[in-house]
């Protein structure tokens, strides 16, 4: 967390004995002797101007920037923004089902179609913009290092903030799982937690990629605490820790963000296992499915989930495998299986033969070779319900996601202090674009230092 460069102000006397302010250079924050109350008022007001959104016309960056100001010059086109005040930092995020699916239409064949005309219009020329940037570099009027996606397709939030959306059902189902003594019922509750929150993370707006050392501190309205930190730029890796209310459980892991492009679609996933621990010693691990976005060049913009989720309880020798979009057939021109929608899933909860020979990733339940004895089938849709056999444990009509809250007291490396996000929040696209490019260039430069 000391990775964030901090630039403060120092009062000094000049040759005439008059007090004047000078920039302190790049220094690390002394977290041990850190006054949170005083810190949270830094750079919330203009230092030498009248524009409430601009911190200074004479300084290169605000105090908590990731930029290395020693190598930079003042750019009037990208002034440093003022930070959000404490009462603006404290807020709670939406939790209504209709809000999460706003801008989407559920298709008859399953999955979601984007019908947000404003978003589709803004994303329409992205490919052309990128080609123009490449052309400038080819003909000597640009720098490949500065090629960047335009800010207009982004939302003013970090990926660190976005990953919390999928955990919004944790206070409901992980708390129930912690109180459960039966290992099979507990496993069902954990599976329900992971799948019931997936629709909350569906969005067509792109969040900002985290910066190296960027952090998040937040929680849910039941008292759950959440901490995230981006620890690697390439490959991009974020670690996280979640403490359930009353210490009933913990959840920890790391996500390695991976993306795969094809002609008219992209597939994204958060690679890595997440571990949920309960006080009685039980640990359940799971991994996320992939999200597929189609129609990025032509056709309808659709979103659905593919791949498998795997759940493992080594202590009680339990395992579950859930296959998303099971109606998908093999070939490109193959028809879909009848009776399945794209948002359907099916799976199996079973006694796990831990000593079975290792096999390649199973894409169908019938391909599993480590089943000791089946317990129950898993079925449903991540847009509506989850069944274990005949028992329904979640329905979107009755399961309300929990609210996310953010404190006004946080680390200097918090994502809410990013200059590009601040300018986008204030709807100043040109300034946000410039800051985004410079921050990305700084990241690539810092990465190159590792290999010197």
Short mmCIF file of C-alpha atoms in Angstrom, two decimals:
data_model
loop_
_atom_site.label_atom_id
_atom_site.label_comp_id
_atom_site.label_asym_id
_atom_site.label_seq_id
_atom_site.Cartn_x
_atom_site.Cartn_y
_atom_site.Cartn_z
CA UNK A 1 0.00 0.00 0.00
CA UNK A 2 3.02 2.30 0.31
CA UNK A 3 3.11 2.01 -3.48
CA UNK A 4 0.95 5.13 -3.82
CA UNK A 5 3.01 8.28 -4.26
CA UNK A 6 1.88 11.12 -2.02
CA UNK A 7 2.62 14.77 -2.52
CA UNK A 8 1.86 17.14 0.31
CA UNK A 9 2.56 20.75 1.11
CA UNK A 10 5.23 22.15 3.37
CA UNK A 11 5.18 25.58 4.94
CA UNK A 12 8.59 27.26 4.73
CA UNK A 13 9.98 30.74 5.24
CA UNK A 14 11.51 32.51 2.28
CA UNK A 15 14.49 34.88 2.38
CA UNK A 16 12.21 37.69 3.56
CA UNK A 17 10.96 35.70 6.50
CA UNK A 18 7.53 35.29 4.93
CA UNK A 19 5.72 32.01 5.14
CA UNK A 20 5.12 30.30 1.80
CA UNK A 21 3.95 26.92 0.59
CA UNK A 22 6.11 24.54 -1.38
CA UNK A 23 5.40 21.12 -2.81
CA UNK A 24 6.98 18.30 -0.80
CA UNK A 25 8.09 15.95 -3.67
CA UNK A 26 7.26 12.28 -3.74
CA UNK A 27 7.02 10.68 -0.32
CA UNK A 28 5.42 7.64 1.24
CA UNK A 29 2.54 7.90 3.65
CA UNK A 30 3.42 7.17 7.27
CA UNK A 31 0.53 4.81 7.97
CA UNK A 32 1.62 4.20 11.56
CA UNK A 33 1.20 7.88 12.52
CA UNK A 34 -1.64 8.69 10.18
CA UNK A 35 -4.37 11.08 11.26
CA UNK A 36 -7.44 9.91 9.32
CA UNK A 37 -9.60 12.90 10.22
CA UNK A 38 -6.99 15.38 9.00
CA UNK A 39 -6.10 13.26 6.01
CA UNK A 40 -9.66 13.08 4.65
CA UNK A 41 -9.77 16.87 4.23
CA UNK A 42 -6.73 16.93 1.90
CA UNK A 43 -7.30 18.57 -1.48
CA UNK A 44 -11.08 18.81 -1.16
CA UNK A 45 -10.97 22.55 -1.87
CA UNK A 46 -9.09 24.54 -4.59
CA UNK A 47 -5.57 25.47 -3.52
CA UNK A 48 -5.01 28.50 -5.75
CA UNK A 49 -8.08 28.98 -7.94
CA UNK A 50 -11.84 29.41 -7.90
CA UNK A 51 -13.00 26.36 -9.87
CA UNK A 52 -14.29 23.90 -7.21
CA UNK A 53 -13.35 20.93 -9.41
CA UNK A 54 -9.69 21.95 -9.94
CA UNK A 55 -7.26 21.56 -7.07
CA UNK A 56 -4.50 23.75 -8.52
CA UNK A 57 -3.42 25.52 -11.70
CA UNK A 58 0.21 25.49 -10.56
CA UNK A 59 0.74 21.91 -9.42
CA UNK A 60 1.13 18.86 -11.63
CA UNK A 61 -1.08 16.55 -9.60
CA UNK A 62 -3.11 16.38 -6.39
CA UNK A 63 -1.49 14.94 -3.22
CA UNK A 64 -2.47 11.28 -3.65
CA UNK A 65 -1.54 10.68 -7.27
CA UNK A 66 0.04 7.56 -8.74
CA UNK A 67 1.99 9.70 -11.21
CA UNK A 68 5.67 10.36 -10.72
CA UNK A 69 5.68 14.17 -10.69
CA UNK A 70 9.49 14.38 -10.84
CA UNK A 71 9.42 13.45 -14.52
CA UNK A 72 6.39 15.49 -15.56
CA UNK A 73 5.51 19.04 -16.53
CA UNK A 74 2.33 20.99 -15.87
CA UNK A 75 -0.28 20.34 -18.55
CA UNK A 76 -3.08 22.96 -18.59
CA UNK A 77 -5.33 20.48 -20.42
CA UNK A 78 -5.29 18.02 -17.52
CA UNK A 79 -5.38 19.96 -14.24
CA UNK A 80 -5.43 18.01 -10.96
CA UNK A 81 -8.98 17.53 -9.65
CA UNK A 82 -10.16 18.18 -6.12
CA UNK A 83 -11.01 15.09 -4.10
CA UNK A 84 -14.43 14.11 -2.89
CA UNK A 85 -15.34 15.42 0.52
CA UNK A 86 -15.93 13.00 3.35
CA UNK A 87 -19.71 13.18 3.08
CA UNK A 88 -19.39 12.37 -0.65
CA UNK A 89 -17.12 9.39 -0.01
CA UNK A 90 -19.67 7.82 2.32
CA UNK A 91 -22.48 6.27 0.33
CA UNK A 92 -24.52 3.12 -0.21
CA UNK A 93 -25.06 1.46 -3.57
CA UNK A 94 -28.28 0.30 -5.20
CA UNK A 95 -29.87 -3.00 -4.26
CA UNK A 96 -33.10 -3.25 -6.29
CA UNK A 97 -33.34 -6.09 -8.83
CA UNK A 98 -34.75 -3.78 -11.51
CA UNK A 99 -31.74 -1.45 -11.20
CA UNK A 100 -29.21 -4.21 -11.84
CA UNK A 101 -30.96 -5.28 -15.03
CA UNK A 102 -31.63 -1.73 -16.22
CA UNK A 103 -30.71 -1.33 -19.89
CA UNK A 104 -31.14 -5.08 -20.51
CA UNK A 105 -33.90 -7.12 -22.06
CA UNK A 106 -34.30 -10.79 -21.24
CA UNK A 107 -34.43 -12.74 -24.49
CA UNK A 108 -36.82 -15.59 -25.21
CA UNK A 109 -33.89 -17.90 -25.94
CA UNK A 110 -32.27 -16.85 -22.65
CA UNK A 111 -29.54 -14.42 -21.66
CA UNK A 112 -29.59 -10.63 -21.77
CA UNK A 113 -29.70 -8.19 -24.67
CA UNK A 114 -28.47 -4.64 -24.26
CA UNK A 115 -31.15 -2.10 -25.19
CA UNK A 116 -29.43 0.97 -23.73
CA UNK A 117 -29.31 3.21 -26.81
CA UNK A 118 -26.97 5.75 -25.21
CA UNK A 119 -24.42 3.07 -24.34
CA UNK A 120 -24.64 1.37 -27.73
CA UNK A 121 -24.11 4.71 -29.47
CA UNK A 122 -21.04 5.51 -27.36
CA UNK A 123 -19.50 2.10 -27.96
CA UNK A 124 -20.22 2.12 -31.69
CA UNK A 125 -17.03 3.91 -32.78
CA UNK A 126 -14.56 2.34 -30.31
CA UNK A 127 -12.93 0.07 -32.90
CA UNK A 128 -12.49 3.00 -35.30
CA UNK A 129 -10.95 5.10 -32.51
CA UNK A 130 -8.42 2.38 -31.77
CA UNK A 131 -7.54 1.99 -35.45
CA UNK A 132 -6.97 5.75 -35.69
CA UNK A 133 -4.58 5.61 -32.73
CA UNK A 134 -2.69 2.73 -34.34
CA UNK A 135 -2.51 4.61 -37.66
CA UNK A 136 -0.97 7.64 -35.93
CA UNK A 137 1.68 5.41 -34.39
CA UNK A 138 2.45 3.72 -37.71
CA UNK A 139 2.96 7.05 -39.48
CA UNK A 140 5.14 8.51 -36.73
CA UNK A 141 2.63 10.86 -35.09
CA UNK A 142 1.88 8.80 -32.03
CA UNK A 143 3.21 6.37 -29.46
CA UNK A 144 2.01 2.78 -29.18
CA UNK A 145 2.42 3.03 -25.41
CA UNK A 146 -0.34 5.65 -25.30
CA UNK A 147 -2.99 3.59 -27.11
CA UNK A 148 -6.00 3.46 -24.80
CA UNK A 149 -9.73 2.73 -24.84
CA UNK A 150 -11.80 5.94 -24.86
CA UNK A 151 -13.28 6.98 -21.53
CA UNK A 152 -16.76 7.43 -23.00
CA UNK A 153 -17.41 3.66 -22.77
CA UNK A 154 -16.43 3.55 -19.08
CA UNK A 155 -18.40 4.00 -15.90
CA UNK A 156 -16.83 5.98 -13.02
CA UNK A 157 -15.84 2.98 -10.92
CA UNK A 158 -12.93 0.61 -10.59
CA UNK A 159 -13.00 -3.12 -11.25
CA UNK A 160 -12.30 -3.48 -7.52
CA UNK A 161 -15.72 -1.97 -6.92
CA UNK A 162 -17.42 -4.08 -9.59
CA UNK A 163 -16.37 -7.48 -8.19
CA UNK A 164 -18.28 -6.73 -4.99
CA UNK A 165 -21.58 -6.83 -6.87
CA UNK A 166 -21.45 -10.61 -7.30
CA UNK A 167 -21.08 -11.04 -3.50
CA UNK A 168 -24.23 -9.14 -2.53
CA UNK A 169 -26.03 -12.27 -1.35
CA UNK A 170 -23.24 -13.20 1.08
CA UNK A 171 -24.92 -11.73 4.20
CA UNK A 172 -27.99 -13.88 3.48
CA UNK A 173 -26.65 -17.25 2.41
CA UNK A 174 -23.16 -17.38 3.92
CA UNK A 175 -24.60 -16.39 7.29
CA UNK A 176 -27.12 -19.22 6.95
CA UNK A 177 -24.30 -21.55 5.90
CA UNK A 178 -22.28 -20.60 8.98
CA UNK A 179 -25.23 -21.46 11.26
CA UNK A 180 -25.80 -24.78 9.51
CA UNK A 181 -24.44 -27.96 11.11
CA UNK A 182 -25.24 -30.32 8.25
CA UNK A 183 -22.37 -30.29 5.72
CA UNK A 184 -24.61 -31.00 2.70
CA UNK A 185 -27.04 -28.19 3.52
CA UNK A 186 -24.09 -25.86 4.11
CA UNK A 187 -22.69 -26.70 0.67
CA UNK A 188 -26.09 -25.93 -0.87
CA UNK A 189 -26.14 -22.53 0.83
CA UNK A 190 -22.65 -21.67 -0.48
CA UNK A 191 -23.62 -22.66 -4.02
CA UNK A 192 -26.78 -20.58 -3.71
CA UNK A 193 -24.73 -17.57 -2.56
CA UNK A 194 -22.43 -17.67 -5.58
CA UNK A 195 -25.07 -18.19 -8.27
CA UNK A 196 -27.79 -15.91 -6.87
CA UNK A 197 -25.49 -12.87 -7.05
CA UNK A 198 -24.25 -13.35 -10.61
CA UNK A 199 -26.95 -11.22 -12.24
CA UNK A 200 -25.95 -8.30 -9.97
CA UNK A 201 -22.57 -8.15 -11.74
CA UNK A 202 -23.98 -7.89 -15.26
CA UNK A 203 -23.25 -4.52 -16.85
CA UNK A 204 -22.38 -3.26 -20.32
CA UNK A 205 -20.40 -0.26 -19.06
CA UNK A 206 -16.71 -0.98 -18.58
CA UNK A 207 -15.12 -0.30 -15.20
CA UNK A 208 -11.57 1.09 -15.01
CA UNK A 209 -8.75 -1.40 -14.72
CA UNK A 210 -7.19 -1.14 -11.24
CA UNK A 211 -3.80 0.50 -10.80
CA UNK A 212 -0.97 -1.32 -9.08
CA UNK A 213 -1.41 -0.78 -5.34
CA UNK A 214 -4.99 0.44 -5.66
CA UNK A 215 -7.20 -0.55 -2.71
CA UNK A 216 -10.82 -0.75 -1.63
CA UNK A 217 -12.39 -0.73 1.82
CA UNK A 218 -16.10 -1.29 2.16
CA UNK A 219 -18.73 -3.68 3.37
CA UNK A 220 -22.36 -4.78 3.39
CA UNK A 221 -25.16 -3.32 5.44
CA UNK A 222 -25.14 -6.25 7.91
CA UNK A 223 -21.64 -5.38 9.17
CA UNK A 224 -19.62 -7.49 6.72
CA UNK A 225 -16.20 -5.93 5.99
CA UNK A 226 -14.44 -6.15 2.61
CA UNK A 227 -10.85 -5.33 1.64
CA UNK A 228 -9.36 -5.52 -1.87
CA UNK A 229 -5.96 -4.67 -3.30
CA UNK A 230 -4.58 -4.85 -6.83
CA UNK A 231 -1.19 -6.53 -6.43
CA UNK A 232 -0.03 -7.17 -10.00
CA UNK A 233 -0.24 -5.10 -13.17
CA UNK A 234 0.73 -7.85 -15.62
CA UNK A 235 -0.81 -10.31 -15.23
CA UNK A 236 -3.60 -8.28 -13.62
CA UNK A 237 -4.30 -9.80 -10.19
CA UNK A 238 -6.53 -8.55 -7.39
CA UNK A 239 -6.60 -10.07 -3.90
CA UNK A 240 -9.52 -9.75 -1.52
CA UNK A 241 -10.63 -10.57 2.01
CA UNK A 242 -14.18 -10.57 3.33
CA UNK A 243 -15.06 -10.82 7.03
CA UNK A 244 -18.65 -11.88 7.73
CA UNK A 245 -20.67 -10.11 10.42
CA UNK A 246 -19.91 -11.39 13.93
CA UNK A 247 -16.94 -13.35 12.49
CA UNK A 248 -19.25 -16.10 11.27
CA UNK A 249 -17.11 -16.74 8.18
CA UNK A 250 -14.28 -15.36 6.08
CA UNK A 251 -13.88 -15.36 2.32
CA UNK A 252 -10.54 -14.79 0.61
CA UNK A 253 -8.85 -15.29 -2.72
CA UNK A 254 -7.37 -13.62 -5.75
CA UNK A 255 -8.70 -12.99 -9.24
CA UNK A 256 -6.52 -13.10 -12.34
CA UNK A 257 -8.48 -11.23 -15.00
CA UNK A 258 -8.41 -13.05 -18.33
CA UNK A 259 -10.02 -12.15 -21.64
CA UNK A 260 -10.36 -14.01 -24.94
CA UNK A 261 -11.45 -12.31 -28.18
CA UNK A 262 -13.02 -13.80 -31.29
CA UNK A 263 -14.39 -12.20 -34.46
CA UNK A 264 -17.61 -10.84 -32.93
CA UNK A 265 -17.42 -11.71 -29.23
CA UNK A 266 -15.23 -11.72 -26.15
CA UNK A 267 -15.10 -14.02 -23.18
CA UNK A 268 -13.98 -12.77 -19.77
CA UNK A 269 -13.39 -14.58 -16.51
CA UNK A 270 -11.98 -14.08 -13.07
CA UNK A 271 -9.55 -16.97 -12.82
CA UNK A 272 -8.68 -18.39 -9.43
CA UNK A 273 -10.27 -20.22 -6.50
CA UNK A 274 -12.08 -18.43 -3.68
CA UNK A 275 -11.96 -20.00 -0.21
CA UNK A 276 -14.74 -19.64 2.36
CA UNK A 277 -13.80 -20.63 5.92
CA UNK A 278 -16.15 -21.35 8.83
CA UNK A 279 -15.24 -21.39 12.54
CA UNK A 280 -15.74 -25.16 12.85
CA UNK A 281 -12.85 -25.80 10.43
CA UNK A 282 -14.88 -26.39 7.28
CA UNK A 283 -13.47 -24.81 4.10
CA UNK A 284 -15.28 -24.62 0.77
CA UNK A 285 -13.52 -23.51 -2.39
CA UNK A 286 -15.17 -22.42 -5.63
CA UNK A 287 -14.29 -20.84 -8.96
CA UNK A 288 -16.29 -18.52 -11.21
CA UNK A 289 -17.74 -19.19 -14.69
CA UNK A 290 -16.96 -17.06 -17.75
CA UNK A 291 -19.08 -14.23 -19.12
CA UNK A 292 -19.53 -14.08 -22.89
CA UNK A 293 -20.35 -10.84 -24.67
CA UNK A 294 -21.49 -11.21 -28.28
CA UNK A 295 -22.25 -8.62 -30.95
CA UNK A 296 -19.26 -6.39 -30.24
CA UNK A 297 -18.90 -5.63 -33.97
CA UNK A 298 -22.31 -6.44 -35.46
CA UNK A 299 -25.68 -7.82 -34.42
CA UNK A 300 -27.43 -7.70 -31.06
CA UNK A 301 -25.27 -7.06 -27.99
CA UNK A 302 -25.95 -10.10 -25.81
CA UNK A 303 -24.54 -11.34 -22.52
CA UNK A 304 -24.66 -14.78 -20.95
CA UNK A 305 -22.56 -17.10 -18.78
CA UNK A 306 -20.64 -20.13 -20.04
CA UNK A 307 -18.29 -22.74 -18.64
CA UNK A 308 -18.44 -24.43 -15.26
CA UNK A 309 -18.38 -23.61 -11.57
CA UNK A 310 -16.64 -26.07 -9.25
CA UNK A 311 -17.24 -26.30 -5.49
CA UNK A 312 -15.03 -28.42 -3.21
CA UNK A 313 -15.35 -29.27 0.49
CA UNK A 314 -12.27 -31.44 1.21
CA UNK A 315 -13.08 -31.91 4.92
CA UNK A 316 -16.45 -33.53 4.23
CA UNK A 317 -15.45 -34.97 0.83
CA UNK A 318 -18.18 -33.09 -1.01
CA UNK A 319 -18.04 -31.65 -4.51
CA UNK A 320 -20.41 -29.92 -6.90
CA UNK A 321 -20.04 -29.09 -10.60
CA UNK A 322 -22.40 -26.63 -12.28
CA UNK A 323 -22.47 -26.27 -16.09
CA UNK A 324 -23.74 -22.98 -17.55
CA UNK A 325 -25.60 -22.87 -20.86
CA UNK A 326 -25.87 -26.69 -20.99
CA UNK A 327 -27.97 -26.48 -24.16
CA UNK A 328 -24.96 -25.39 -26.18
CA UNK A 329 -23.97 -27.93 -28.84
CA UNK A 330 -20.48 -28.67 -30.09
CA UNK A 331 -19.93 -27.14 -33.52
CA UNK A 332 -20.25 -23.56 -34.77
CA UNK A 333 -23.24 -24.41 -36.97
CA UNK A 334 -24.81 -26.88 -34.54
CA UNK A 335 -28.35 -26.26 -33.29
CA UNK A 336 -29.08 -25.86 -29.59
CA UNK A 337 -30.53 -28.66 -27.50
CA UNK A 338 -34.29 -28.37 -27.13
CA UNK A 339 -35.72 -27.23 -23.82
CA UNK A 340 -32.68 -25.20 -22.73
CA UNK A 341 -32.25 -21.43 -22.49
CA UNK A 342 -28.92 -19.62 -22.53
CA UNK A 343 -29.26 -18.55 -18.89
CA UNK A 344 -29.98 -22.10 -17.68
CA UNK A 345 -27.53 -24.19 -15.72
CA UNK A 346 -27.44 -27.76 -14.50
CA UNK A 347 -25.16 -29.58 -12.13
CA UNK A 348 -24.62 -32.27 -9.57
CA UNK A 349 -23.80 -32.30 -5.86
CA UNK A 350 -22.07 -35.55 -4.92
CA UNK A 351 -19.80 -37.44 -2.55
CA UNK A 352 -16.33 -36.87 -3.88
CA UNK A 353 -13.83 -39.63 -4.62
CA UNK A 354 -10.70 -37.65 -3.88
CA UNK A 355 -8.45 -40.43 -5.15
CA UNK A 356 -9.98 -40.73 -8.61
CA UNK A 357 -7.55 -40.30 -11.53
CA UNK A 358 -7.15 -36.72 -12.64
CA UNK A 359 -9.05 -35.83 -15.78
CA UNK A 360 -9.20 -32.93 -18.15
CA UNK A 361 -11.81 -30.27 -17.51
CA UNK A 362 -15.23 -31.90 -17.73
CA UNK A 363 -17.69 -29.93 -19.86
CA UNK A 364 -20.64 -32.21 -19.08
CA UNK A 365 -21.85 -33.86 -15.88
CA UNK A 366 -21.72 -37.25 -17.63
CA UNK A 367 -17.96 -36.83 -18.10
CA UNK A 368 -17.15 -36.64 -14.37
CA UNK A 369 -15.04 -39.55 -13.15
CA UNK A 370 -14.67 -38.65 -9.44
CA UNK A 371 -18.26 -39.32 -8.32
CA UNK A 372 -18.40 -41.63 -5.30
CA UNK A 373 -22.17 -41.29 -4.90
CA UNK A 374 -24.61 -38.63 -6.18
CA UNK A 375 -26.55 -36.53 -3.65
CA UNK A 376 -28.85 -34.32 -5.74
CA UNK A 377 -29.18 -32.58 -9.08
CA UNK A 378 -28.76 -28.81 -9.36
CA UNK A 379 -30.80 -26.82 -11.87
CA UNK A 380 -32.20 -23.39 -12.57
CA UNK A 381 -31.40 -20.06 -14.21
CA UNK A 382 -28.99 -17.44 -12.91
CA UNK A 383 -31.68 -14.89 -13.86
CA UNK A 384 -34.50 -16.44 -11.84
CA UNK A 385 -34.03 -19.41 -9.47
CA UNK A 386 -31.95 -22.27 -8.07
CA UNK A 387 -33.23 -25.78 -7.34
CA UNK A 388 -31.55 -28.65 -5.51
CA UNK A 389 -33.66 -31.58 -6.59
CA UNK A 390 -37.21 -30.36 -5.96
CA UNK A 391 -36.14 -27.80 -3.33
CA UNK A 392 -35.91 -24.15 -4.42
CA UNK A 393 -33.38 -22.20 -2.33
CA UNK A 394 -33.40 -18.91 -4.25
CA UNK A 395 -35.83 -16.99 -6.40
CA UNK A 396 -35.06 -13.57 -7.83
CA UNK A 397 -38.53 -12.33 -6.84
CA UNK A 398 -37.85 -12.84 -3.16
CA UNK A 399 -34.07 -12.62 -2.73
CA UNK A 400 -33.04 -8.98 -2.26
CA UNK A 401 -29.32 -8.17 -2.69
CA UNK A 402 -27.60 -6.38 0.18
CA UNK A 403 -26.42 -2.80 -0.06
CA UNK A 404 -22.72 -1.98 -0.34
CA UNK A 405 -21.45 0.86 1.83
CA UNK A 406 -18.21 2.84 1.72
CA UNK A 407 -16.62 4.65 4.64
CA UNK A 408 -15.37 8.22 4.51
CA UNK A 409 -12.17 7.13 6.28
CA UNK A 410 -9.97 5.14 3.95
CA UNK A 411 -6.41 4.58 2.73
CA UNK A 412 -4.70 7.08 0.40
CA UNK A 413 -4.58 4.29 -2.21
CA UNK A 414 -8.37 4.01 -2.36
CA UNK A 415 -9.87 3.81 -5.88
CA UNK A 416 -12.08 6.83 -5.22
CA UNK A 417 -9.03 9.14 -5.35
CA UNK A 418 -8.15 8.32 -8.99
CA UNK A 419 -8.00 11.43 -11.15
CA UNK A 420 -9.53 9.81 -14.24
CA UNK A 421 -12.49 8.55 -12.22
CA UNK A 422 -13.00 11.94 -10.58
CA UNK A 423 -13.12 13.77 -13.90
CA UNK A 424 -15.47 11.17 -15.42
CA UNK A 425 -17.70 11.46 -12.35
CA UNK A 426 -17.88 15.18 -13.14
CA UNK A 427 -18.70 14.40 -16.82
CA UNK A 428 -15.49 15.98 -18.13
CA UNK A 429 -14.57 13.35 -20.73
CA UNK A 430 -11.51 15.14 -22.27
CA UNK A 431 -9.77 15.54 -18.89
CA UNK A 432 -10.69 12.01 -17.84
CA UNK A 433 -9.22 10.65 -21.10
CA UNK A 434 -5.92 12.48 -20.60
CA UNK A 435 -5.56 11.34 -17.00
CA UNK A 436 -6.45 7.76 -17.89
CA UNK A 437 -3.76 7.59 -20.59
CA UNK A 438 -1.08 9.09 -18.33
CA UNK A 439 -1.90 6.74 -15.47
CA UNK A 440 -1.72 3.75 -17.81
CA UNK A 441 1.61 4.93 -19.22
CA UNK A 442 2.92 5.29 -15.65
CA UNK A 443 1.85 1.70 -14.92
CA UNK A 444 3.70 0.36 -17.95
CA UNK A 445 6.79 2.34 -17.03
CA UNK A 446 6.75 1.00 -13.47
CA UNK A 447 6.38 -2.54 -14.79
CA UNK A 448 9.41 -2.08 -17.03
CA UNK A 449 11.55 -1.18 -14.00
CA UNK A 450 11.07 -4.70 -12.67
CA UNK A 451 12.90 -6.14 -15.67
CA UNK A 452 15.89 -3.77 -15.59
#
